[in-house]
Amino acid sequence: WLLTVSGGYVFGWKIGCFLTVIAATIGACIIFLMAKSLLRGFFSKKIINKKSILQRIEYGINNNAFYYLLFMRLMPIFPFVFVNIAPALLGIRFKIYAVTTLIGIIPGTAVYSLLGEGASEVFISGNVLSLNGYDSIKIIIGLSGLSLLSLSPLIIKNIKFYKKNNKG
């Protein structure tokens, strides 16, 4: 997130977001390929104590790999590194992994890039110590987006609960 905010600060939110999405996707794909081949044994040993989590993910991935991986990328409850390694250990195809990673990191990256550009505007205006400097539309949209991303697991849990209890 620090590099993403920095990208928005230095390049503006659009270019910063684009560069971060490309770089993060390439980096995640490299980790995925390494976990799938060179470091498979190492990561398998590290993840052995998280076997129950891996089994639940495997069940979901076996039913619909694309949407399950996309969900894991969009939800901020899954650590980025775990989402890079677990699919590799479960035998997910590289193409599905790469596409879901590319699509799934865009919302969070856009939010953090907006915050970075908003921070840049605050520093340029010289209102760093004044609350008036933080009324930038980019900061407001960025913080709102961050709030929604943070609440998304709770929203999904409530939707599932509602659907489960209101069948019929």
CSV table of C-alpha atoms in Angstrom, one decimal:
chain,number,residue,atom,x,y,z
A,1,TRP,CA,0.0,0.0,0.0
A,2,LEU,CA,2.9,2.4,0.7
A,3,LEU,CA,4.2,2.0,-2.9
A,4,THR,CA,0.7,2.4,-4.2
A,5,VAL,CA,0.1,5.6,-2.3
A,6,SER,CA,3.6,6.8,-3.3
A,7,GLY,CA,2.7,6.1,-7.0
A,8,GLY,CA,-0.4,8.3,-6.7
A,9,TYR,CA,1.6,11.0,-4.9
A,10,VAL,CA,4.4,11.1,-7.6
A,11,PHE,CA,2.5,10.3,-10.8
A,12,GLY,CA,-1.1,11.2,-10.1
A,13,TRP,CA,-3.8,8.6,-9.4
A,14,LYS,CA,-4.4,7.4,-13.0
A,15,ILE,CA,-0.8,6.8,-14.0
A,16,GLY,CA,0.2,5.7,-10.5
A,17,CYS,CA,-2.7,3.2,-10.4
A,18,PHE,CA,-1.8,1.9,-13.9
A,19,LEU,CA,1.9,1.4,-13.1
A,20,THR,CA,1.1,-0.2,-9.7
A,21,VAL,CA,-1.4,-2.6,-11.2
A,22,ILE,CA,1.1,-3.7,-13.9
A,23,ALA,CA,4.0,-4.0,-11.5
A,24,ALA,CA,2.0,-5.8,-8.8
A,25,THR,CA,0.5,-8.2,-11.3
A,26,ILE,CA,4.0,-9.0,-12.7
A,27,GLY,CA,5.4,-9.4,-9.2
A,28,ALA,CA,2.5,-11.6,-8.0
A,29,CYS,CA,2.8,-13.8,-11.2
A,30,ILE,CA,6.5,-14.3,-10.5
A,31,ILE,CA,5.8,-15.4,-6.9
A,32,PHE,CA,3.1,-17.7,-8.2
A,33,LEU,CA,5.4,-19.3,-10.7
A,34,MET,CA,8.1,-19.7,-8.1
A,35,ALA,CA,5.7,-21.2,-5.7
A,36,LYS,CA,4.4,-23.6,-8.4
A,37,SER,CA,7.9,-24.8,-9.3
A,38,LEU,CA,11.1,-23.9,-7.5
A,39,LEU,CA,9.8,-23.2,-4.0
A,40,ARG,CA,6.9,-25.6,-4.0
A,41,GLY,CA,8.4,-27.8,-1.2
A,42,PHE,CA,9.3,-24.8,0.9
A,43,PHE,CA,5.8,-23.2,0.7
A,44,SER,CA,4.1,-26.5,1.2
A,45,LYS,CA,5.9,-26.9,4.5
A,46,LYS,CA,5.1,-23.4,5.6
A,47,ILE,CA,1.5,-23.7,4.8
A,48,ILE,CA,1.0,-27.1,6.4
A,49,ASN,CA,-0.2,-25.6,9.7
A,50,LYS,CA,-2.9,-23.7,7.7
A,51,LYS,CA,-4.2,-26.9,6.1
A,52,SER,CA,-7.9,-26.2,7.0
A,53,ILE,CA,-7.8,-22.8,5.4
A,54,LEU,CA,-6.2,-24.3,2.3
A,55,GLN,CA,-8.8,-27.1,2.1
A,56,ARG,CA,-11.7,-24.6,2.2
A,57,ILE,CA,-10.0,-22.5,-0.5
A,58,GLU,CA,-9.4,-25.7,-2.6
A,59,TYR,CA,-13.1,-26.6,-2.4
A,60,GLY,CA,-14.1,-23.1,-3.6
A,61,ILE,CA,-11.5,-23.1,-6.3
A,62,ASN,CA,-12.4,-26.5,-7.6
A,63,ASN,CA,-16.0,-25.3,-8.0
A,64,ASN,CA,-15.2,-22.1,-9.9
A,65,ALA,CA,-11.6,-21.0,-10.0
A,66,PHE,CA,-12.0,-17.7,-11.8
A,67,TYR,CA,-14.7,-16.2,-9.5
A,68,TYR,CA,-13.2,-17.6,-6.3
A,69,LEU,CA,-9.7,-16.2,-7.1
A,70,LEU,CA,-11.3,-12.8,-8.1
A,71,PHE,CA,-13.2,-12.8,-4.8
A,72,MET,CA,-10.0,-13.5,-2.9
A,73,ARG,CA,-8.3,-10.6,-4.6
A,74,LEU,CA,-11.1,-8.1,-4.1
A,75,MET,CA,-11.6,-8.9,-0.4
A,76,PRO,CA,-9.0,-7.2,1.9
A,77,ILE,CA,-9.3,-10.1,4.4
A,78,PHE,CA,-6.9,-12.3,2.4
A,79,PRO,CA,-3.2,-11.5,2.7
A,80,PHE,CA,-1.7,-10.7,-0.7
A,81,VAL,CA,1.2,-13.1,-0.3
A,82,PHE,CA,-1.2,-16.0,0.7
A,83,VAL,CA,-3.3,-15.3,-2.4
A,84,ASN,CA,-0.2,-15.6,-4.5
A,85,ILE,CA,1.0,-18.9,-3.0
A,86,ALA,CA,-2.2,-20.9,-2.2
A,87,PRO,CA,-3.4,-21.1,-5.9
A,88,ALA,CA,0.0,-22.2,-7.0
A,89,LEU,CA,0.0,-25.1,-4.5
A,90,LEU,CA,-3.5,-26.0,-5.5
A,91,GLY,CA,-2.6,-26.4,-9.2
A,92,ILE,CA,-4.5,-23.4,-10.6
A,93,ARG,CA,-3.7,-22.5,-14.2
A,94,PHE,CA,-1.4,-19.5,-14.7
A,95,LYS,CA,-3.8,-17.7,-17.1
A,96,ILE,CA,-6.7,-17.8,-14.7
A,97,TYR,CA,-4.4,-16.6,-11.8
A,98,ALA,CA,-2.9,-13.8,-13.9
A,99,VAL,CA,-6.3,-12.4,-15.1
A,100,THR,CA,-7.9,-12.5,-11.7
A,101,THR,CA,-4.9,-10.9,-10.1
A,102,LEU,CA,-4.9,-8.1,-12.7
A,103,ILE,CA,-8.7,-7.4,-12.4
A,104,GLY,CA,-8.9,-8.0,-8.6
A,105,ILE,CA,-6.2,-5.5,-7.5
A,106,ILE,CA,-7.6,-2.6,-9.5
A,107,PRO,CA,-10.2,-1.3,-6.9
A,108,GLY,CA,-7.8,-1.2,-4.0
A,109,THR,CA,-5.0,0.2,-6.1
A,110,ALA,CA,-7.2,3.0,-7.4
A,111,VAL,CA,-8.3,3.9,-3.8
A,112,TYR,CA,-4.7,4.1,-2.5
A,113,SER,CA,-3.5,6.0,-5.6
A,114,LEU,CA,-6.3,8.6,-5.1
A,115,LEU,CA,-5.2,9.0,-1.5
A,116,GLY,CA,-1.6,9.5,-2.7
A,117,GLU,CA,-2.6,12.2,-5.2
A,118,GLY,CA,-4.8,13.9,-2.6
A,119,ALA,CA,-1.8,13.9,-0.2
A,120,SER,CA,0.3,15.5,-3.0
A,121,GLU,CA,-2.3,18.2,-3.4
A,122,VAL,CA,-2.3,18.9,0.4
A,123,PHE,CA,1.5,19.2,0.4
A,124,ILE,CA,1.5,21.4,-2.7
A,125,SER,CA,-1.1,23.7,-1.2
A,126,GLY,CA,0.9,24.1,2.0
A,127,ASN,CA,-2.2,23.2,4.2
A,128,VAL,CA,-0.5,20.2,5.9
A,129,LEU,CA,-1.3,21.4,9.4
A,130,SER,CA,-4.8,22.7,8.6
A,131,LEU,CA,-7.9,20.5,8.4
A,132,ASN,CA,-9.1,22.6,5.5
A,133,GLY,CA,-6.3,21.1,3.3
A,134,TYR,CA,-7.8,17.7,3.7
A,135,ASP,CA,-11.1,18.4,2.0
A,136,SER,CA,-9.7,17.4,-1.4
A,137,ILE,CA,-12.2,15.4,-3.4
A,138,LYS,CA,-9.5,12.8,-4.1
A,139,ILE,CA,-8.9,12.3,-0.4
A,140,ILE,CA,-12.6,12.1,0.4
A,141,ILE,CA,-13.2,9.6,-2.5
A,142,GLY,CA,-10.1,7.7,-1.5
A,143,LEU,CA,-11.1,7.4,2.2
A,144,SER,CA,-14.6,6.5,1.2
A,145,GLY,CA,-13.4,3.8,-1.1
A,146,LEU,CA,-11.0,2.5,1.6
A,147,SER,CA,-13.9,2.4,4.0
A,148,LEU,CA,-16.1,0.4,1.6
A,149,LEU,CA,-13.2,-2.0,0.9
A,150,SER,CA,-12.7,-2.5,4.6
A,151,LEU,CA,-16.4,-3.1,5.2
A,152,SER,CA,-16.9,-5.4,2.2
A,153,PRO,CA,-16.4,-8.7,4.1
A,154,LEU,CA,-19.0,-7.6,6.6
A,155,ILE,CA,-21.4,-6.6,3.9
A,156,ILE,CA,-21.0,-10.0,2.1
A,157,LYS,CA,-21.4,-11.8,5.4
A,158,ASN,CA,-24.7,-10.0,6.0
A,159,ILE,CA,-25.9,-10.6,2.5
A,160,LYS,CA,-25.2,-14.4,2.8
A,161,PHE,CA,-27.0,-14.4,6.2
A,162,TYR,CA,-30.0,-12.6,4.8
A,163,LYS,CA,-30.2,-15.0,1.8
A,164,LYS,CA,-29.8,-18.0,4.1
A,165,ASN,CA,-32.6,-16.9,6.5
A,166,ASN,CA,-35.0,-15.6,3.9
A,167,LYS,CA,-35.3,-18.6,1.5
A,168,GLY,CA,-38.8,-19.2,0.3
